[in-house]
Amino acid sequence: MLRCRRCGRCGALAFPPQHYGCEACGALDAERAEELVAPVGSVLARATVQRDVFGHAVPYTVVEVALDAGPVIRALAADERGAGLVIGGRVGGVLAPNGERRGDDDVLALVVTVEGFGDPGGDPNDRAAVHGAGGSGS
Amino acid sequence: MGATLAELRPVRVVGVGLHPYQRSSETTYVDLGLTAVRGALDDAGVAFDAVESAFTATVNVGFAAGRTMLRYLGATGIAMAQCENASASGSTAFRLACLEVATGVCDVALAVGVDKLALPNMAPSKAGVRDLLGSRLLPFTHFALLADAYLHRWDLPPEVLAHVAVKNHRNGAANPFAQRQKVRTLDDVMAEPIAGVLTRLQGCPIGEGAAAAIVASDDAIERLGIDASRAVTVASSVARSEQLVGPGQNWDTELTRATVGAALDAASVGPDELDVIEVHDAFTIEELLYLEAIGVCPPGEAGPLLLDGAWDIGGRCAVSPSGGLLAMGHPLGPTGLGQVAEVTRQLRGEAGVRQQPGARVGLAHMVGVGAVCVVHVLTAP
């Protein structure tokens, strides 16, 4: 579950959580409360990173997900090349190693996977088809 | 609501100057900045003692950059302030200079942007708000996500984005102040993928450089004997910051739509009247998204129109004729002022081989991390 903050004044649901106040209406954090949200939603966009200036192992894939609960999150995809991720497809977050180490331990973080989150249901004209549409001439 | 620029006294750009944008070098920032300011003074035909107020835009130079540099123009005792507003720093310095002249606080004001290459001292990472990606979400990746959604939505191939870079590198190759002055083919641009469909040449180079503009009132133009036939009017100046948007919407695009809309309204100009646009094309996808947000074409059509040459110099509207951030470069502090210099030259008919024929109305647009957006509409003498 993702820890979000629900504003008691305007109803906005925010992720990531912070204690400064509501970005939608400016309410103090005292007027907000924690709400646990299922990390389940639909893919908005994907990007496989092939060059990284901060030393993260490449490739890795970042995915933007519109959660059913409302917030949009960006997280690491479980598959380094984002296999199976289609725009509009159903995905969910699981706790898994994110490829980083802290001492002798893997760092666990929320990563996004299609496994176990149902039929992709996405646009069948996905990446392969769209990107195979060919050059537009030069 | 307060007044728009058009409701105050007229502000004219009377001088612009640049130091070429370039890779990091041993040149001091003082030399970079003074080159641009002296260029702007020469262009205006005035001496530094005519300037009453100076704003210095810089992101990386640091504490007390303005006076440390401007002292060598003669210590005239004028008001000086330093301005940092992320990538929109130069645009913001220009806006502040315009507002001082428009309100009558002074008659002649200088805005100069100058920067050296450094890793910026960024505030967002100091807020203590942790997202799920940290340093894995760099600008290249943010814009690769926007590119993925855009190409999917409009069923376009990634080469459409690459053609933005081909066009802007072609323009930059004709600009002696550009950091990248090489014509690039589609194959050149498609090589070296960085994130998603975006490749190395689809992101802007960050180096060093300087740009300056001098703005003046009509009183000063007459008193100082400045050539009014080369004075470009600042028809509007609008600055805004991000508002919350819904899923599938992009905050930079929505911010651009709101800011440009207000700037065009304030200048009483329609998007179809724009002859020249200098846009914040730090990444190729931005140019297409912002053109649609500016309203020069319907959503989804900026790419196909690009392929038809609509945004070329000589096309319907010259977009990034300087080469834009993609080819002229994005040294941070100077960038927004470099746009003003290019639009000014275009509207005077002094842009040489990069001249958009008959250019009468131009727009300069920058966004910055935050997000913030600053837009100016300029009109020909």
Short mmCIF file of C-alpha atoms in Angstrom, two decimals:
data_model
loop_
_atom_site.label_atom_id
_atom_site.label_comp_id
_atom_site.label_asym_id
_atom_site.label_seq_id
_atom_site.Cartn_x
_atom_site.Cartn_y
_atom_site.Cartn_z
CA MET A 1 0.00 0.00 0.00
CA LEU A 2 1.12 3.55 -0.71
CA ARG A 3 1.04 6.09 2.11
CA CYS A 4 -0.80 9.17 0.82
CA ARG A 5 -2.25 12.25 2.55
CA ARG A 6 -5.96 13.08 2.23
CA CYS A 7 -6.92 16.72 2.78
CA GLY A 8 -9.86 17.14 5.15
CA ARG A 9 -10.63 20.58 3.74
CA CYS A 10 -10.64 20.04 -0.05
CA GLY A 11 -10.45 16.25 -0.38
CA ALA A 12 -7.26 16.20 -2.46
CA LEU A 13 -5.26 12.99 -2.22
CA ALA A 14 -1.51 13.53 -2.46
CA PHE A 15 1.53 11.38 -3.11
CA PRO A 16 4.35 11.52 -2.11
CA PRO A 17 3.35 12.38 1.48
CA GLN A 18 4.81 15.46 3.17
CA HIS A 19 3.95 17.48 6.28
CA TYR A 20 4.11 20.99 4.81
CA GLY A 21 0.50 21.37 3.69
CA CYS A 22 -2.03 20.67 0.95
CA GLU A 23 -0.80 21.64 -2.52
CA ALA A 24 -4.37 21.95 -3.78
CA CYS A 25 -5.81 24.33 -1.17
CA GLY A 26 -3.04 25.28 1.24
CA ALA A 27 -4.58 23.57 4.29
CA LEU A 28 -2.21 22.81 7.16
CA ASP A 29 -1.12 19.22 7.53
CA ALA A 30 -3.12 19.11 10.78
CA GLU A 31 -6.23 19.11 8.57
CA ARG A 32 -4.96 16.11 6.60
CA ALA A 33 -4.77 12.42 7.42
CA GLU A 34 -2.88 9.41 6.17
CA GLU A 35 -4.69 7.26 3.65
CA LEU A 36 -3.33 3.94 2.43
CA VAL A 37 -3.89 3.48 -1.29
CA ALA A 38 -3.61 0.32 -3.37
CA PRO A 39 -0.76 0.82 -5.85
CA VAL A 40 -2.91 -0.33 -8.75
CA GLY A 41 -3.70 1.56 -11.91
CA SER A 42 -3.11 2.09 -15.63
CA VAL A 43 0.06 2.92 -17.52
CA LEU A 44 0.30 6.48 -18.89
CA ALA A 45 3.85 6.35 -20.26
CA ARG A 46 7.13 4.43 -20.21
CA ALA A 47 10.79 5.26 -20.76
CA THR A 48 13.70 2.86 -20.84
CA VAL A 49 16.86 4.65 -19.69
CA GLN A 50 20.06 3.63 -21.44
CA ARG A 51 22.48 6.20 -20.06
CA ASP A 52 22.60 7.30 -16.43
CA VAL A 53 24.86 10.00 -15.01
CA PHE A 54 24.44 8.94 -11.38
CA GLY A 55 25.80 5.41 -11.80
CA HIS A 56 22.56 3.42 -11.69
CA ALA A 57 22.93 0.22 -13.69
CA VAL A 58 21.33 0.53 -17.13
CA PRO A 59 19.02 -0.23 -18.73
CA TYR A 60 16.15 0.43 -16.40
CA THR A 61 12.61 1.46 -17.18
CA VAL A 62 10.56 4.19 -15.55
CA VAL A 63 6.80 3.99 -15.78
CA GLU A 64 4.12 6.60 -15.11
CA VAL A 65 0.94 5.17 -13.67
CA ALA A 66 -2.47 6.77 -13.04
CA LEU A 67 -3.54 5.06 -9.83
CA ASP A 68 -7.20 4.08 -9.59
CA ALA A 69 -7.29 6.13 -6.39
CA GLY A 70 -6.34 9.30 -8.28
CA PRO A 71 -2.66 10.20 -7.83
CA VAL A 72 -0.20 9.75 -10.68
CA ILE A 73 3.05 8.06 -9.67
CA ARG A 74 6.32 7.42 -11.43
CA ALA A 75 8.21 4.33 -10.40
CA LEU A 76 10.73 1.77 -11.55
CA ALA A 77 9.43 -1.11 -13.67
CA ALA A 78 10.17 -4.60 -12.39
CA ASP A 79 11.46 -5.58 -15.82
CA GLU A 80 14.53 -3.57 -16.74
CA ARG A 81 13.26 -3.11 -20.31
CA GLY A 82 9.64 -2.66 -19.32
CA ALA A 83 8.49 -5.88 -21.01
CA GLY A 84 4.71 -6.16 -21.12
CA LEU A 85 4.06 -2.52 -20.22
CA VAL A 86 1.55 -1.04 -22.65
CA ILE A 87 -0.10 2.36 -22.46
CA GLY A 88 -3.51 1.89 -20.87
CA GLY A 89 -2.49 -1.52 -19.54
CA ARG A 90 -3.20 -2.57 -15.95
CA VAL A 91 -0.27 -2.67 -13.55
CA GLY A 92 0.43 -2.77 -9.86
CA GLY A 93 3.20 -2.04 -7.44
CA VAL A 94 5.06 -4.67 -5.45
CA LEU A 95 7.91 -4.38 -2.98
CA ALA A 96 11.07 -5.65 -4.65
CA PRO A 97 14.79 -4.89 -4.94
CA ASN A 98 15.31 -1.72 -6.95
CA GLY A 99 18.83 -2.56 -8.06
CA GLU A 100 20.57 -0.55 -5.36
CA ARG A 101 22.57 -1.85 -2.39
CA ARG A 102 22.80 -0.52 1.13
CA GLY A 103 25.77 -2.23 2.74
CA ASP A 104 25.26 -5.96 2.07
CA ASP A 105 21.52 -5.65 1.50
CA ASP A 106 19.33 -5.04 -1.50
CA VAL A 107 17.25 -1.87 -1.23
CA LEU A 108 13.55 -2.68 -1.40
CA ALA A 109 11.24 -0.24 -3.12
CA LEU A 110 7.90 -0.17 -4.88
CA VAL A 111 8.37 -1.41 -8.44
CA VAL A 112 5.71 -1.71 -11.09
CA THR A 113 4.77 -5.00 -12.71
CA VAL A 114 2.10 -6.37 -15.01
CA GLU A 115 2.31 -9.79 -13.29
CA GLY A 116 -0.90 -10.59 -11.44
CA PHE A 117 -2.72 -7.39 -12.32
CA GLY A 118 -5.01 -8.77 -14.98
CA ASP A 119 -5.43 -8.38 -18.68
CA PRO A 120 -3.37 -5.56 -20.15
CA GLY A 121 -6.51 -4.18 -21.80
CA GLY A 122 -4.35 -1.58 -23.45
CA ASP A 123 -4.30 -0.22 -26.91
CA PRO A 124 -3.34 -3.10 -29.21
CA ASN A 125 -1.48 -0.53 -31.35
CA ASP A 126 1.26 -0.45 -28.84
CA ARG A 127 4.94 0.34 -28.95
CA ALA A 128 5.97 -2.22 -31.54
CA ALA A 129 3.22 -1.30 -33.97
CA VAL A 130 3.45 2.43 -33.46
CA HIS A 131 7.20 2.54 -33.61
CA GLY A 132 7.17 0.23 -36.56
CA ALA A 133 5.13 2.77 -38.49
CA GLY A 134 8.37 3.72 -40.10
CA GLY A 135 10.26 6.88 -40.72
CA SER A 136 8.50 9.92 -41.93
CA GLY A 137 11.14 10.64 -44.49
CA SER A 138 14.04 12.96 -44.19
CA MET B 1 -6.02 42.09 -11.32
CA GLY B 2 -3.12 44.43 -11.79
CA ALA B 3 -2.16 46.28 -14.94
CA THR B 4 -0.71 44.62 -18.03
CA LEU B 5 2.43 46.02 -19.62
CA ALA B 6 0.33 47.53 -22.41
CA GLU B 7 -1.53 49.63 -19.83
CA LEU B 8 1.71 51.17 -18.53
CA ARG B 9 4.12 53.37 -20.46
CA PRO B 10 5.74 51.75 -23.52
CA VAL B 11 8.96 49.76 -23.09
CA ARG B 12 11.33 49.29 -26.04
CA VAL B 13 14.30 46.97 -26.47
CA VAL B 14 17.03 49.32 -27.71
CA GLY B 15 20.10 47.10 -27.47
CA VAL B 16 21.00 43.41 -27.39
CA GLY B 17 24.35 41.67 -27.06
CA LEU B 18 25.73 38.17 -26.68
CA HIS B 19 28.83 36.23 -25.82
CA PRO B 20 28.75 32.97 -27.81
CA TYR B 21 27.37 30.00 -25.93
CA GLN B 22 30.14 27.42 -25.68
CA ARG B 23 31.60 24.50 -23.79
CA SER B 24 33.11 25.15 -20.40
CA SER B 25 36.35 27.13 -20.70
CA GLU B 26 38.87 29.11 -18.64
CA THR B 27 37.15 32.40 -19.57
CA THR B 28 35.89 34.13 -16.42
CA TYR B 29 32.21 34.84 -16.09
CA VAL B 30 33.16 38.53 -15.90
CA ASP B 31 34.60 38.40 -19.42
CA LEU B 32 31.55 36.52 -20.69
CA GLY B 33 29.11 38.99 -19.13
CA LEU B 34 30.99 42.16 -20.05
CA THR B 35 31.16 41.03 -23.69
CA ALA B 36 27.38 40.74 -23.81
CA VAL B 37 26.73 44.02 -21.96
CA ARG B 38 29.21 46.00 -24.08
CA GLY B 39 27.60 44.45 -27.16
CA ALA B 40 24.18 45.62 -26.00
CA LEU B 41 25.47 49.15 -25.19
CA ASP B 42 27.09 49.39 -28.63
CA ASP B 43 23.94 48.10 -30.27
CA ALA B 44 21.88 50.76 -28.47
CA GLY B 45 24.51 53.43 -29.08
CA VAL B 46 24.56 54.49 -25.44
CA ALA B 47 27.22 54.59 -22.73
CA PHE B 48 26.91 52.66 -19.47
CA ASP B 49 26.23 55.86 -17.54
CA ALA B 50 22.83 56.01 -19.31
CA VAL B 51 21.79 52.79 -17.54
CA GLU B 52 19.91 53.40 -14.27
CA SER B 53 19.24 49.87 -13.05
CA ALA B 54 20.78 46.43 -13.71
CA PHE B 55 19.47 42.91 -13.15
CA THR B 56 21.94 40.03 -13.41
CA ALA B 57 20.51 36.57 -14.04
CA THR B 58 22.68 33.64 -13.04
CA VAL B 59 22.12 30.16 -11.70
CA ASN B 60 25.64 28.93 -11.05
CA VAL B 61 27.98 31.91 -10.70
CA GLY B 62 26.90 32.59 -7.12
CA PHE B 63 26.55 35.28 -4.48
CA ALA B 64 27.21 38.88 -5.60
CA ALA B 65 27.71 38.19 -9.30
CA GLY B 66 26.30 41.48 -10.60
CA ARG B 67 28.41 44.18 -9.05
CA THR B 68 31.56 42.00 -9.26
CA MET B 69 31.14 42.05 -13.05
CA LEU B 70 29.48 45.40 -13.79
CA ARG B 71 32.00 47.45 -11.74
CA TYR B 72 34.34 47.37 -14.75
CA LEU B 73 31.89 49.39 -16.81
CA GLY B 74 32.47 52.34 -14.49
CA ALA B 75 31.14 52.71 -10.97
CA THR B 76 28.05 54.81 -11.63
CA GLY B 77 26.24 53.92 -8.40
CA ILE B 78 23.12 52.46 -10.06
CA ALA B 79 20.67 49.99 -8.53
CA MET B 80 21.76 46.36 -8.99
CA ALA B 81 20.08 43.09 -8.15
CA GLN B 82 20.67 39.44 -8.90
CA CYS B 83 17.93 37.20 -10.18
CA GLU B 84 17.61 33.41 -10.12
CA ASN B 85 14.48 31.70 -11.43
CA ALA B 86 15.76 28.32 -12.66
CA SER B 87 15.87 28.07 -16.46
CA ALA B 88 13.71 31.20 -16.68
CA SER B 89 16.28 33.37 -14.84
CA GLY B 90 17.23 35.45 -17.88
CA SER B 91 13.59 35.90 -18.89
CA THR B 92 12.80 37.02 -15.35
CA ALA B 93 15.64 39.55 -15.29
CA PHE B 94 14.32 40.92 -18.58
CA ARG B 95 10.81 41.13 -17.12
CA LEU B 96 12.04 43.00 -14.04
CA ALA B 97 13.95 45.47 -16.21
CA CYS B 98 10.83 46.00 -18.36
CA LEU B 99 8.64 46.53 -15.30
CA GLU B 100 10.97 49.20 -13.91
CA VAL B 101 10.81 51.13 -17.16
CA ALA B 102 7.07 50.59 -17.63
CA THR B 103 6.26 51.86 -14.14
CA GLY B 104 8.58 54.84 -14.46
CA VAL B 105 10.98 53.73 -11.72
CA CYS B 106 13.73 54.31 -14.27
CA ASP B 107 14.13 55.22 -17.95
CA VAL B 108 16.88 52.79 -18.98
CA ALA B 109 17.42 49.34 -17.48
CA LEU B 110 19.82 46.51 -18.24
CA ALA B 111 19.20 42.77 -17.96
CA VAL B 112 22.18 40.48 -18.35
CA GLY B 113 22.34 36.72 -18.03
CA VAL B 114 25.66 35.01 -17.49
CA ASP B 115 26.65 31.53 -16.42
CA LYS B 116 29.46 29.06 -16.12
CA LEU B 117 28.99 25.29 -16.21
CA ALA B 118 28.41 23.69 -12.80
CA LEU B 119 26.07 21.23 -11.15
CA PRO B 120 23.33 23.59 -9.94
CA ASN B 121 22.71 23.86 -6.21
CA MET B 122 19.12 22.62 -6.47
CA ALA B 123 16.47 23.43 -3.86
CA PRO B 124 13.91 20.69 -4.65
CA SER B 125 16.17 17.95 -3.31
CA LYS B 126 16.42 19.87 -0.02
CA ALA B 127 12.67 19.82 0.66
CA GLY B 128 12.90 16.35 2.17
CA VAL B 129 10.00 15.09 0.03
CA ARG B 130 10.99 11.65 -1.25
CA ASP B 131 9.44 10.27 -4.41
CA LEU B 132 9.84 6.71 -5.70
CA LEU B 133 12.67 7.42 -8.14
CA GLY B 134 15.07 9.98 -6.68
CA SER B 135 18.03 10.55 -8.98
CA ARG B 136 16.61 8.09 -11.49
CA LEU B 137 14.14 10.74 -12.67
CA LEU B 138 16.31 13.20 -14.56
CA PRO B 139 14.92 15.73 -17.07
CA PHE B 140 15.78 13.42 -19.99
CA THR B 141 13.56 10.74 -18.46
CA HIS B 142 10.75 13.13 -17.56
CA PHE B 143 10.57 14.32 -21.15
CA ALA B 144 10.96 10.77 -22.52
CA LEU B 145 7.76 9.91 -20.62
CA LEU B 146 5.99 12.87 -22.22
CA ALA B 147 7.34 11.80 -25.62
CA ASP B 148 6.04 8.26 -25.15
CA ALA B 149 2.55 9.47 -24.26
CA TYR B 150 2.50 12.01 -27.12
CA LEU B 151 3.65 9.63 -29.86
CA HIS B 152 1.17 7.03 -28.65
CA ARG B 153 -1.72 9.49 -28.47
CA TRP B 154 -1.21 10.81 -31.99
CA ASP B 155 0.13 7.57 -33.51
CA LEU B 156 3.38 9.16 -34.66
CA PRO B 157 6.81 7.57 -35.16
CA PRO B 158 9.80 8.73 -33.04
CA GLU B 159 11.45 10.24 -36.13
CA VAL B 160 8.99 13.15 -35.90
CA LEU B 161 10.72 14.24 -32.70
CA ALA B 162 14.14 13.82 -34.27
CA HIS B 163 13.12 16.21 -37.06
CA VAL B 164 12.75 18.97 -34.44
CA ALA B 165 16.44 18.53 -33.67
CA VAL B 166 17.36 18.41 -37.37
CA LYS B 167 15.60 21.76 -37.92
CA ASN B 168 17.04 23.46 -34.85
CA HIS B 169 20.59 22.24 -35.54
CA ARG B 170 20.24 23.58 -39.09
CA ASN B 171 19.27 26.98 -37.62
CA GLY B 172 22.09 26.81 -35.04
CA ALA B 173 24.61 26.07 -37.78
CA ALA B 174 23.86 29.55 -39.17
CA ASN B 175 24.17 31.28 -35.77
CA PRO B 176 27.71 32.33 -34.76
CA PHE B 177 26.59 32.54 -31.12
CA ALA B 178 25.34 28.92 -30.97
CA GLN B 179 27.10 26.23 -28.97
CA ARG B 180 26.20 23.61 -31.61
CA GLN B 181 26.92 24.91 -35.12
CA LYS B 182 26.75 21.68 -37.08
CA VAL B 183 24.04 20.55 -39.51
CA ARG B 184 22.77 17.13 -38.40
CA THR B 185 21.00 14.48 -40.45
CA LEU B 186 18.09 12.40 -39.23
CA ASP B 187 20.50 9.47 -38.78
CA ASP B 188 22.86 11.65 -36.71
CA VAL B 189 19.99 12.64 -34.45
CA MET B 190 18.55 9.12 -34.10
CA ALA B 191 21.90 7.74 -32.87
CA GLU B 192 22.84 7.50 -29.17
CA PRO B 193 19.60 6.82 -27.28
CA ILE B 194 19.51 8.17 -23.75
CA ALA B 195 15.98 7.68 -22.40
CA GLY B 196 12.97 6.21 -24.20
CA VAL B 197 12.80 7.59 -27.73
CA LEU B 198 14.99 10.58 -26.87
CA THR B 199 18.59 10.59 -28.08
CA ARG B 200 21.60 12.69 -27.10
CA LEU B 201 21.05 15.33 -29.81
CA GLN B 202 17.41 15.67 -28.75
CA GLY B 203 18.53 17.26 -25.48
CA CYS B 204 20.13 20.69 -25.18
CA PRO B 205 23.81 21.27 -24.42
CA ILE B 206 24.59 23.15 -21.20
CA GLY B 207 27.76 25.21 -21.25
CA GLU B 208 28.62 28.83 -20.62
CA GLY B 209 27.85 32.18 -22.21
CA ALA B 210 26.12 35.50 -21.73
CA ALA B 211 23.29 37.57 -23.19
CA ALA B 212 22.12 41.11 -22.44
CA ALA B 213 19.29 43.45 -23.34
CA ILE B 214 18.80 47.15 -22.65
CA VAL B 215 15.24 48.44 -22.38
CA ALA B 216 14.24 52.10 -22.42
CA SER B 217 11.28 54.46 -22.28
CA ASP B 218 10.38 56.73 -25.20
CA ASP B 219 11.59 59.69 -23.12
CA ALA B 220 15.03 58.10 -22.87
CA ILE B 221 15.08 57.17 -26.55
CA GLU B 222 14.48 60.82 -27.44
CA ARG B 223 16.83 62.25 -24.78
CA LEU B 224 19.70 59.88 -25.65
CA GLY B 225 19.22 60.09 -29.41
CA ILE B 226 18.63 56.34 -29.76
CA ASP B 227 17.49 55.18 -33.22
CA ALA B 228 13.76 54.62 -32.67
CA SER B 229 13.46 52.77 -35.98
CA ARG B 230 15.41 49.87 -34.41
CA ALA B 231 13.54 49.91 -31.07
CA VAL B 232 11.42 46.79 -30.59
CA THR B 233 8.31 47.09 -28.42
CA VAL B 234 7.74 44.78 -25.46
CA ALA B 235 4.01 44.26 -25.97
CA SER B 236 3.50 42.02 -22.95
CA SER B 237 5.31 40.29 -20.12
CA VAL B 238 3.61 37.49 -18.17
CA ALA B 239 4.98 35.17 -15.50
CA ARG B 240 3.08 32.29 -13.91
CA SER B 241 3.72 29.17 -11.87
CA GLU B 242 2.38 25.65 -11.95
CA GLN B 243 -1.12 24.61 -10.93
CA LEU B 244 -2.28 21.08 -10.25
CA VAL B 245 -3.35 19.13 -13.32
CA GLY B 246 -5.23 15.89 -13.81
CA PRO B 247 -3.90 12.45 -14.82
CA GLY B 248 -2.62 12.40 -18.39
CA GLN B 249 -2.10 16.15 -18.43
CA ASN B 250 1.36 17.65 -18.26
CA TRP B 251 2.06 20.56 -15.96
CA ASP B 252 4.65 22.24 -18.20
CA THR B 253 2.22 22.19 -21.12
CA GLU B 254 -0.72 23.48 -19.10
CA LEU B 255 1.48 26.16 -17.54
CA THR B 256 2.62 27.22 -21.00
CA ARG B 257 -0.99 27.34 -22.23
CA ALA B 258 -2.01 29.63 -19.34
CA THR B 259 1.05 31.89 -19.50
CA VAL B 260 1.15 32.29 -23.28
CA GLY B 261 -2.62 32.78 -23.38
CA ALA B 262 -2.34 35.65 -20.91
CA ALA B 263 0.64 37.14 -22.76
CA LEU B 264 -1.11 37.05 -26.15
CA ASP B 265 -4.27 38.55 -24.65
CA ALA B 266 -2.30 41.33 -22.98
CA ALA B 267 -0.59 42.12 -26.29
CA SER B 268 -3.87 41.86 -28.25
CA VAL B 269 -2.21 39.33 -30.54
CA GLY B 270 -3.58 36.01 -31.79
CA PRO B 271 -1.37 32.92 -32.06
CA ASP B 272 -1.77 32.95 -35.84
CA GLU B 273 -0.14 36.39 -35.95
CA LEU B 274 3.17 35.12 -34.54
CA ASP B 275 5.99 35.26 -37.10
CA VAL B 276 8.82 34.12 -34.82
CA ILE B 277 8.81 31.97 -31.69
CA GLU B 278 11.76 31.19 -29.47
CA VAL B 279 10.49 28.31 -27.38
CA HIS B 280 11.91 26.35 -24.43
CA ASP B 281 13.03 23.40 -26.55
CA ALA B 282 15.39 21.84 -24.00
CA PHE B 283 14.13 18.51 -25.40
CA THR B 284 12.57 17.92 -28.82
CA ILE B 285 9.20 16.81 -27.46
CA GLU B 286 8.84 20.18 -25.73
CA GLU B 287 8.79 22.12 -28.98
CA LEU B 288 5.81 20.16 -30.30
CA LEU B 289 3.90 20.23 -27.01
CA TYR B 290 4.47 23.96 -26.50
CA LEU B 291 3.61 24.91 -30.10
CA GLU B 292 0.25 23.23 -29.60
CA ALA B 293 -0.16 24.92 -26.20
CA ILE B 294 0.73 28.30 -27.74
CA GLY B 295 -2.08 27.64 -30.20
CA VAL B 296 -0.29 27.96 -33.54
CA CYS B 297 -1.91 24.66 -34.54
CA PRO B 298 -4.42 22.15 -33.17
CA PRO B 299 -3.25 19.39 -30.81
CA GLY B 300 -1.45 16.59 -32.61
CA GLU B 301 -0.59 18.66 -35.68
CA ALA B 302 2.72 20.27 -34.69
CA GLY B 303 4.67 17.19 -35.83
CA PRO B 304 3.07 16.76 -39.26
CA LEU B 305 3.34 20.53 -39.84
CA LEU B 306 7.02 20.37 -38.87
CA LEU B 307 7.57 17.78 -41.59
CA ASP B 308 5.83 20.13 -44.05
CA GLY B 309 8.27 22.92 -43.14
CA ALA B 310 5.74 25.13 -41.34
CA TRP B 311 8.20 25.90 -38.50
CA ASP B 312 11.26 26.46 -40.71
CA ILE B 313 12.75 29.87 -41.33
CA GLY B 314 10.67 30.94 -44.32
CA GLY B 315 7.74 28.79 -43.23
CA ARG B 316 4.44 29.80 -41.63
CA CYS B 317 6.21 30.75 -38.36
CA ALA B 318 9.93 30.44 -37.67
CA VAL B 319 10.34 28.38 -34.50
CA SER B 320 13.68 28.49 -32.70
CA PRO B 321 15.42 30.33 -35.56
CA SER B 322 18.42 30.87 -33.26
CA GLY B 323 18.79 27.10 -33.03
CA GLY B 324 16.84 27.16 -29.80
CA LEU B 325 18.04 25.55 -26.63
CA LEU B 326 18.75 22.40 -28.65
CA ALA B 327 21.45 23.99 -30.81
CA MET B 328 22.15 27.52 -29.60
CA GLY B 329 22.40 25.99 -26.13
CA HIS B 330 21.08 26.44 -22.63
CA PRO B 331 23.68 28.00 -20.34
CA LEU B 332 20.82 28.70 -17.84
CA GLY B 333 21.15 32.36 -16.77
CA PRO B 334 21.59 33.77 -20.30
CA THR B 335 19.07 31.59 -22.14
CA GLY B 336 15.94 33.70 -21.83
CA LEU B 337 17.87 36.85 -22.75
CA GLY B 338 19.38 35.06 -25.74
CA GLN B 339 15.82 34.48 -26.92
CA VAL B 340 15.07 38.20 -26.55
CA ALA B 341 18.21 39.02 -28.55
CA GLU B 342 17.14 36.67 -31.36
CA VAL B 343 13.54 37.91 -31.49
CA THR B 344 14.75 41.52 -31.42
CA ARG B 345 17.06 40.93 -34.38
CA GLN B 346 14.31 39.12 -36.26
CA LEU B 347 11.82 41.97 -35.73
CA ARG B 348 14.37 44.56 -36.81
CA GLY B 349 15.10 42.56 -39.97
CA GLU B 350 18.73 42.17 -38.82
CA ALA B 351 18.88 38.37 -38.46
CA GLY B 352 20.91 37.87 -41.65
CA VAL B 353 20.73 34.37 -43.11
CA ARG B 354 18.34 33.36 -40.33
CA GLN B 355 15.87 36.14 -41.10
CA GLN B 356 12.20 35.19 -41.12
CA PRO B 357 10.81 37.27 -44.03
CA GLY B 358 8.48 40.05 -42.92
CA ALA B 359 8.67 39.21 -39.21
CA ARG B 360 6.47 41.64 -37.24
CA VAL B 361 5.44 39.77 -34.06
CA GLY B 362 7.61 37.47 -31.94
CA LEU B 363 7.26 35.48 -28.76
CA ALA B 364 9.90 34.32 -26.26
CA HIS B 365 8.95 31.45 -23.93
CA MET B 366 10.88 29.85 -21.10
CA VAL B 367 9.88 27.36 -18.44
CA GLY B 368 11.93 26.51 -15.39
CA VAL B 369 12.01 23.82 -12.75
CA GLY B 370 9.28 24.43 -10.21
CA ALA B 371 7.57 24.83 -12.61
CA VAL B 372 7.60 28.50 -13.56
CA CYS B 373 6.98 30.07 -16.96
CA VAL B 374 7.86 33.51 -18.34
CA VAL B 375 6.62 34.77 -21.70
CA HIS B 376 7.23 38.00 -23.62
CA VAL B 377 5.56 39.19 -26.81
CA LEU B 378 7.62 41.64 -28.86
CA THR B 379 6.55 43.66 -31.90
CA ALA B 380 8.50 45.29 -34.71
CA PRO B 381 9.44 48.99 -34.70
#
